[in-house]
PDB file of C-alpha atoms in Angstrom:
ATOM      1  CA  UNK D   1     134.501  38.704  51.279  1.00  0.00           C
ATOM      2  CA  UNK D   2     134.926  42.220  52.925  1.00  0.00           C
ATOM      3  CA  UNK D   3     134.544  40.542  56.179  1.00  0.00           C
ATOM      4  CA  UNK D   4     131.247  42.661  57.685  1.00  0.00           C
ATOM      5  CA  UNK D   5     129.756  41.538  60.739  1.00  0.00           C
ATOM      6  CA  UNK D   6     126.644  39.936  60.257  1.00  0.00           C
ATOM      7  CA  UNK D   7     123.381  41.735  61.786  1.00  0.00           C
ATOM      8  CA  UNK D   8     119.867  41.700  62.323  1.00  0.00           C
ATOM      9  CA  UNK D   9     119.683  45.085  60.529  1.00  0.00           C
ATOM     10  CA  UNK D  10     122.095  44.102  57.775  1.00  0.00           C
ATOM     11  CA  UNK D  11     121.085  40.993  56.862  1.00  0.00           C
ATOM     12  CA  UNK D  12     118.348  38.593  55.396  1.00  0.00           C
ATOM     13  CA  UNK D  13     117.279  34.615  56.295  1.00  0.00           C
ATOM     14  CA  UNK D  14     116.846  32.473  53.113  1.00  0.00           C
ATOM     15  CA  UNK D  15     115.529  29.562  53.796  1.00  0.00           C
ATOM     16  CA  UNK D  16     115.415  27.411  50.653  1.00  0.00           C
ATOM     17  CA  UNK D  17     113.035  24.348  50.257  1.00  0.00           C
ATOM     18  CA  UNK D  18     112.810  22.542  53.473  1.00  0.00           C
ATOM     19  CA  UNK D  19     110.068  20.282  52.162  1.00  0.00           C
ATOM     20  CA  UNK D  20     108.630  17.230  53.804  1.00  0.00           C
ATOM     21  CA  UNK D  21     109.403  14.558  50.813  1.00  0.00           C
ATOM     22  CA  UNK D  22     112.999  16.920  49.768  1.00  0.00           C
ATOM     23  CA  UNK D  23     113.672  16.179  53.485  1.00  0.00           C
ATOM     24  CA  UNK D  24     113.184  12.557  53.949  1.00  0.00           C
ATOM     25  CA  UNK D  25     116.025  12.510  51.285  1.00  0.00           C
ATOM     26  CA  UNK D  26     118.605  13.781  53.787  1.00  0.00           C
ATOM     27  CA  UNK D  27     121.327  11.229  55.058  1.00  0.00           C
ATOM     28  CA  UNK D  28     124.369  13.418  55.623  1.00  0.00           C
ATOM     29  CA  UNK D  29     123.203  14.694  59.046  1.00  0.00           C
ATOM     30  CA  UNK D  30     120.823  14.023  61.516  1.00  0.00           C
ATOM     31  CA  UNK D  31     117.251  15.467  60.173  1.00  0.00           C
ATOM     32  CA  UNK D  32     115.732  16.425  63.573  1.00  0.00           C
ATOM     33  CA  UNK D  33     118.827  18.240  64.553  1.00  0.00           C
ATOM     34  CA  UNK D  34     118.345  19.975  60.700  1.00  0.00           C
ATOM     35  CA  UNK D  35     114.448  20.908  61.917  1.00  0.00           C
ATOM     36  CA  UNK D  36     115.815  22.338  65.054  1.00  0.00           C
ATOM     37  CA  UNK D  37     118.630  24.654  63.560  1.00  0.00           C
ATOM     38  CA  UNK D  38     115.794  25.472  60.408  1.00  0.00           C
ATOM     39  CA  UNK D  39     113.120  26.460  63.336  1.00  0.00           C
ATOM     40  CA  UNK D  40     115.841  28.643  65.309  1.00  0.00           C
ATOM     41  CA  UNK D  41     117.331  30.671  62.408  1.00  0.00           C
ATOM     42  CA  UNK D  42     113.457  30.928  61.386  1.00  0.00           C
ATOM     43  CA  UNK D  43     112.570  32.161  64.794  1.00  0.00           C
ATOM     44  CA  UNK D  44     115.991  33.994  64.999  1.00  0.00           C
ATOM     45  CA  UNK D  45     114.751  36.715  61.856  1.00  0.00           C
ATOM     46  CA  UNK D  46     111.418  36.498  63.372  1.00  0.00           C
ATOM     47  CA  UNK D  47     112.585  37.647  66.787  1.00  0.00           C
ATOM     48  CA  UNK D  48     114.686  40.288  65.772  1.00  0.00           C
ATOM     49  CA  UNK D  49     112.628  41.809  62.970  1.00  0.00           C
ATOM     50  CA  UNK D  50     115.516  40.336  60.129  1.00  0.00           C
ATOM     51  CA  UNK D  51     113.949  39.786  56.844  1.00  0.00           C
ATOM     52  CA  UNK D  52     113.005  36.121  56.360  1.00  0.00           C
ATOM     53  CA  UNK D  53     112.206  34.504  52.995  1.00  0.00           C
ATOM     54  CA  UNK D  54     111.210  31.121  52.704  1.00  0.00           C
ATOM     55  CA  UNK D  55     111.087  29.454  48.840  1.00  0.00           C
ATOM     56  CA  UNK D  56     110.206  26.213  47.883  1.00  0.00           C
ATOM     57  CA  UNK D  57     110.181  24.333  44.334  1.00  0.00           C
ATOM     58  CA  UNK D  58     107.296  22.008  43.143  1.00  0.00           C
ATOM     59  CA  UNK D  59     104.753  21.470  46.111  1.00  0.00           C
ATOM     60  CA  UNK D  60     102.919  19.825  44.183  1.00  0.00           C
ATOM     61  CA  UNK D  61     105.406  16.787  43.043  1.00  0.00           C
ATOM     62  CA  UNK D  62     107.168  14.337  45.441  1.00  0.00           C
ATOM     63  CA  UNK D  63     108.750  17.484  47.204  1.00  0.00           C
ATOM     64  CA  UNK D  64     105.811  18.784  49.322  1.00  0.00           C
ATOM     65  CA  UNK D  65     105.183  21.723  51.615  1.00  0.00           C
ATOM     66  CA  UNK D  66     107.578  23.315  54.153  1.00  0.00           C
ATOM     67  CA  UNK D  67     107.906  21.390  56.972  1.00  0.00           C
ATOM     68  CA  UNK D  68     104.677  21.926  59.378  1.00  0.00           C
ATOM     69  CA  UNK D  69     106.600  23.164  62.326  1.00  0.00           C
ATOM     70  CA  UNK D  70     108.049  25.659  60.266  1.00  0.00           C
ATOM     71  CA  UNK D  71     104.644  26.885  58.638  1.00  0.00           C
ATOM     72  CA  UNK D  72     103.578  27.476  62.228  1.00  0.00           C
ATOM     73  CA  UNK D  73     106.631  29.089  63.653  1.00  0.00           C
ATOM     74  CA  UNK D  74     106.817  31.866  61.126  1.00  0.00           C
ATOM     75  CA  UNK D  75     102.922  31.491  59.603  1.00  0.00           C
ATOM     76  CA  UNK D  76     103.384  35.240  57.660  1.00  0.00           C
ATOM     77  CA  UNK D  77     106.755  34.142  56.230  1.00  0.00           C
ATOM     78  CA  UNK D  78     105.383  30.961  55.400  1.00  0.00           C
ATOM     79  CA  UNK D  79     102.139  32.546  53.083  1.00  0.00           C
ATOM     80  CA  UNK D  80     104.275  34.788  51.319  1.00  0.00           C
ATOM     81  CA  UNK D  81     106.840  32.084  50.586  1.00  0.00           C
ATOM     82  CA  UNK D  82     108.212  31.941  46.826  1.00  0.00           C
ATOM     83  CA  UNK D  83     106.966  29.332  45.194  1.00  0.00           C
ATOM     84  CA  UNK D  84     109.595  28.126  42.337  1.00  0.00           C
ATOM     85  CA  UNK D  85     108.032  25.785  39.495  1.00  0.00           C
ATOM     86  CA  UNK D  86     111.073  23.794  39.227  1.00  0.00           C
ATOM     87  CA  UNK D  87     114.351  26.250  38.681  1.00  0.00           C
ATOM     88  CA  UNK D  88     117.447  24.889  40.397  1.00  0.00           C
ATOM     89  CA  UNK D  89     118.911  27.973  41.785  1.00  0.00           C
ATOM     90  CA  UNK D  90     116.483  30.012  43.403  1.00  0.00           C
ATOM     91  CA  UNK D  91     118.263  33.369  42.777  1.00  0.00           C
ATOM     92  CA  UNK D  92     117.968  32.563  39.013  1.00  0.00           C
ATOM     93  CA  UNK D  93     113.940  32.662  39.910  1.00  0.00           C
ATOM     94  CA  UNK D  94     112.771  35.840  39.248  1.00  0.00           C
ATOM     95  CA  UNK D  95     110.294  36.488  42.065  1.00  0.00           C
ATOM     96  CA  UNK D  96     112.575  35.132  44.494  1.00  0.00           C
ATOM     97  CA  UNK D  97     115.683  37.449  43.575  1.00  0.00           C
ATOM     98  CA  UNK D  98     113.070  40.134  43.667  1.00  0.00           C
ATOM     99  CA  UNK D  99     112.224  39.590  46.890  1.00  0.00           C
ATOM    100  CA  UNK D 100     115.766  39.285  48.426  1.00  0.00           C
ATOM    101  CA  UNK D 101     117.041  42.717  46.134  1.00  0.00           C
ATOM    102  CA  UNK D 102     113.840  44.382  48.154  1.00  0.00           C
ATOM    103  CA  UNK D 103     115.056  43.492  51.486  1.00  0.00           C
ATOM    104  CA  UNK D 104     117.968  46.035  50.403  1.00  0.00           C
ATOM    105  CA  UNK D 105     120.516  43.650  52.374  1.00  0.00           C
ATOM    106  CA  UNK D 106     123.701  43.005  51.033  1.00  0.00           C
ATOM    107  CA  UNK D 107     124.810  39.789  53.910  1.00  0.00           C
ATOM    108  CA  UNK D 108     122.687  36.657  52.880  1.00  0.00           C
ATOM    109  CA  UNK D 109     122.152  33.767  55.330  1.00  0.00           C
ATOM    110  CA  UNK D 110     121.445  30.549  53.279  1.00  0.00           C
ATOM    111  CA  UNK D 111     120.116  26.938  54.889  1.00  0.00           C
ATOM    112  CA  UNK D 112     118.860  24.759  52.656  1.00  0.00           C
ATOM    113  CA  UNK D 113     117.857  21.177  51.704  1.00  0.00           C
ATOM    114  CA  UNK D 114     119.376  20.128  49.857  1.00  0.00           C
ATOM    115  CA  UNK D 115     122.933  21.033  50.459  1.00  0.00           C
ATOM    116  CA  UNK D 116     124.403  19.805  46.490  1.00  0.00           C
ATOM    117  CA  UNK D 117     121.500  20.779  44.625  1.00  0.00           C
ATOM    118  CA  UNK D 118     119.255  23.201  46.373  1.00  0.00           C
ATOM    119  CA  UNK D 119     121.547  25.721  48.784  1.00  0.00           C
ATOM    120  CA  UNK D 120     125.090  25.450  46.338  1.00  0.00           C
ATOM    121  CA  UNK D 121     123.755  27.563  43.368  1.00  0.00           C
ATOM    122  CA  UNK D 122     121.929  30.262  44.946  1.00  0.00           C
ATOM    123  CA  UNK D 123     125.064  30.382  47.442  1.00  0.00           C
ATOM    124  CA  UNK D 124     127.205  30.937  44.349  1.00  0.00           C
ATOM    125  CA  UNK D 125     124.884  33.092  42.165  1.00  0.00           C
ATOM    126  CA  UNK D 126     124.784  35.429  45.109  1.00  0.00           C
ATOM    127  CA  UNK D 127     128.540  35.865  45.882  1.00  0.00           C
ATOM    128  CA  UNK D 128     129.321  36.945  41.880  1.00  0.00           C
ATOM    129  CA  UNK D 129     125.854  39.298  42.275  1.00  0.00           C
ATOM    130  CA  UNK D 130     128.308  40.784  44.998  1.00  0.00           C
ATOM    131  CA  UNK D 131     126.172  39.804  48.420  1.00  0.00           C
ATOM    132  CA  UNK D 132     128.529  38.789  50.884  1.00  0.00           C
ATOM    133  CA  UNK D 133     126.586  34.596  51.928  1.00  0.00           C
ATOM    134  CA  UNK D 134     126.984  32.774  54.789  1.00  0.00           C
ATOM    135  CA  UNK D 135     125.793  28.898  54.885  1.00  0.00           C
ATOM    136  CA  UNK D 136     124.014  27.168  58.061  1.00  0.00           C
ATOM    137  CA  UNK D 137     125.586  24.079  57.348  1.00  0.00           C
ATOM    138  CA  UNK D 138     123.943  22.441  60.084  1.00  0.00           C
ATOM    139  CA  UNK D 139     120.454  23.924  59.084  1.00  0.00           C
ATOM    140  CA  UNK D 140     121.090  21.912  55.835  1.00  0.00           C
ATOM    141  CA  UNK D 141     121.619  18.082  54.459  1.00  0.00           C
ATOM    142  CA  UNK D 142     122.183  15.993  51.448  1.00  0.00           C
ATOM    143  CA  UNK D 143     121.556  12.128  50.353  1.00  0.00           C
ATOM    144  CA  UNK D 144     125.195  11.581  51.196  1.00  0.00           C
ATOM    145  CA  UNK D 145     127.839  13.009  53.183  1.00  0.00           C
ATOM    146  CA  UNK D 146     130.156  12.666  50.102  1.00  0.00           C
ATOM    147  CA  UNK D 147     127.623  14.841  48.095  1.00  0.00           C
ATOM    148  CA  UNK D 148     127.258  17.570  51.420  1.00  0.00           C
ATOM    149  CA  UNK D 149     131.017  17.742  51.622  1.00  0.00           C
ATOM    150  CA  UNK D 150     131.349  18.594  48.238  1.00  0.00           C
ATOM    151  CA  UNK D 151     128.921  21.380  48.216  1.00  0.00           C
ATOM    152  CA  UNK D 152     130.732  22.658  51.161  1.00  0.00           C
ATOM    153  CA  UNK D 153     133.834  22.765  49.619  1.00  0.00           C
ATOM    154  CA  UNK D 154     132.829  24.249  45.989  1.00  0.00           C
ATOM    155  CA  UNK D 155     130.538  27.002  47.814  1.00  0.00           C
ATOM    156  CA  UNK D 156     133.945  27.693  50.438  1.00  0.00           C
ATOM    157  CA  UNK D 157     136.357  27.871  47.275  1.00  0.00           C
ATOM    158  CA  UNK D 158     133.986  30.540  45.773  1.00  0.00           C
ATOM    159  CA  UNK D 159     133.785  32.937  48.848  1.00  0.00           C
ATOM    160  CA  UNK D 160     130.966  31.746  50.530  1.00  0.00           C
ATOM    161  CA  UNK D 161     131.754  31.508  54.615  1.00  0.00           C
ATOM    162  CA  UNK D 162     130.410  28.434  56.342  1.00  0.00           C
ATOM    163  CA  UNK D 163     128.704  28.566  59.671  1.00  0.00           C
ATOM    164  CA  UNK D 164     126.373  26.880  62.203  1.00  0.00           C
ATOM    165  CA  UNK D 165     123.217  27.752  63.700  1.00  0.00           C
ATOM    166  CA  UNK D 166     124.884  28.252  67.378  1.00  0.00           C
ATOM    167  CA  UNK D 167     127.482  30.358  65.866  1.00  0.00           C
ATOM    168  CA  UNK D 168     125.281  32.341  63.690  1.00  0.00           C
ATOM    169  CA  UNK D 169     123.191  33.327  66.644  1.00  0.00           C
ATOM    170  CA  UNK D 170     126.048  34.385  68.704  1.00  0.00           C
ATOM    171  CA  UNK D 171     127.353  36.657  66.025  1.00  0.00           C
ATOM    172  CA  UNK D 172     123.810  38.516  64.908  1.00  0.00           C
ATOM    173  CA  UNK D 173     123.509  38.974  69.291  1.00  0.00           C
ATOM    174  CA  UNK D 174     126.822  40.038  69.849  1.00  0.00           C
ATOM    175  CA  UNK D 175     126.203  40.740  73.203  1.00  0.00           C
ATOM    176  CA  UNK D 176     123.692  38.480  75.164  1.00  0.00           C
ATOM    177  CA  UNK D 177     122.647  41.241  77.597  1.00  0.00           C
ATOM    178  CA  UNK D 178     120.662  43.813  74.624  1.00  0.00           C
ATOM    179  CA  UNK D 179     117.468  42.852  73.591  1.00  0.00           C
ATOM    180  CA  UNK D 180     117.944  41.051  70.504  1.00  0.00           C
ATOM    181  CA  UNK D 181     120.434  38.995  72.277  1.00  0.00           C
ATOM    182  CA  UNK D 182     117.796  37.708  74.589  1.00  0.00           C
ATOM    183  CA  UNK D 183     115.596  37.167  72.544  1.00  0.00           C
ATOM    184  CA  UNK D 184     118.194  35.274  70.595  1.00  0.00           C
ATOM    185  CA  UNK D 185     119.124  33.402  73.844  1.00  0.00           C
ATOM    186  CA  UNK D 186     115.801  32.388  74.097  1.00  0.00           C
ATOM    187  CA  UNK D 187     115.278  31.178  71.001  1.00  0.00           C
ATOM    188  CA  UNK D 188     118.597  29.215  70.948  1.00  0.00           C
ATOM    189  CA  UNK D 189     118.037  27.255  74.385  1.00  0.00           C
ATOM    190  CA  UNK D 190     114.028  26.676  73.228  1.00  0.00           C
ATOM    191  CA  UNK D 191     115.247  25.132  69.841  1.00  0.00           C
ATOM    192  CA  UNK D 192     118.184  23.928  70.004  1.00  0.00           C
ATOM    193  CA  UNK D 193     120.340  24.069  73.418  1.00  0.00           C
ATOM    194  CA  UNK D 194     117.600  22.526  75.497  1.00  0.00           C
ATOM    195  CA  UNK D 195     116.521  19.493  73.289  1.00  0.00           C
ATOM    196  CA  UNK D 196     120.509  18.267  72.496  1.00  0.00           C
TER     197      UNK D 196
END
């Protein structure tokens, strides 16, 4: 990884299958605290104009739609989200790697439920296509915290950088006093900060 400070003009949010039923299959972490971080890194591309795609993988099946307070936080996103018919690694998905080689951003920021199936392949498949990926753990969950730390560890060994949502924030605002920083300040103590 070449190291490149992370930016609202140099990167792109994926947001990868934060469906209702995949959801309720979280037990590594706590899944209102996953909501929270999911609705501030949504709100966090919205605010600053970042590119934000949203994918998720058989609506129809057990899986469901995206989370309700995450259609109506970013409602635009949320229409023109990929919808996957069942492939694994959403960069292997041809509509969805379409849509994240037309944002023309080479930094990825991944979140994703789940952690070991859903967020781990993309998160790979994107470091050997050459983008330089950074995982919201904490915007993320698996059944088990055995399976989460895992992921973690197999997406860390392969070059992908591991984050948070609070830490994320700080570095695409780099300095709270510009705009984007206060509108990142905002969103951070609306979503997150204010409701620990």
């Amino acid at each position: 990884m070449k190291n490149t400070l992370f930016t609202p003009e140099n990167s792109a949010m994926l947001l990868i299958d934060h469906q209702v039923g995949t959801m309720g299959w979280v037990h590594s972490a706590d899944l209102e605290q996953i909501k929270r971080n999911t609705l501030a890194l949504a709100r966090a591309a919205k605010e600053t104009g970042m590119p934000l795609i949203l994918t998720s993988s058989q609506e129809n099946n057990v899986q469901g739609l995206l989370f309700d307070e995450l259609q109506k936080a970013v409602p635009e996103a949320y229409a023109l989200r990929i919808q996957r018919a069942g492939i694994v690694d959403a960069m292997k998905d041809p509509n969805f790697a379409k849509a994240v080689s037309a944002t023309g951003r080479k930094n990825l920021i991944i979140a994703g439920i789940t952690t070991d199936v859903c967020v781990v392949y993309p998160a790979l498949t994107s470091v050997q296509e050459g983008y330089q990926v950074q995982v919201v753990v904490d915007g993320s969950g698996s059944p088990t915290t055995l399976a989460d730390e895992t992921a973690l560890r197999r997406m860390e060994s392969n070059g992908v950088t591991l984050t948070s949502t609070n830490q994320l924030i700080a570095e695409l605002a780099q300095d709270w006093t510009t705009e984007n920083g206060q509108k990142l300040m905002t969103v951070l103590f609306e979503e997150v900060l204010s409701k620990q």
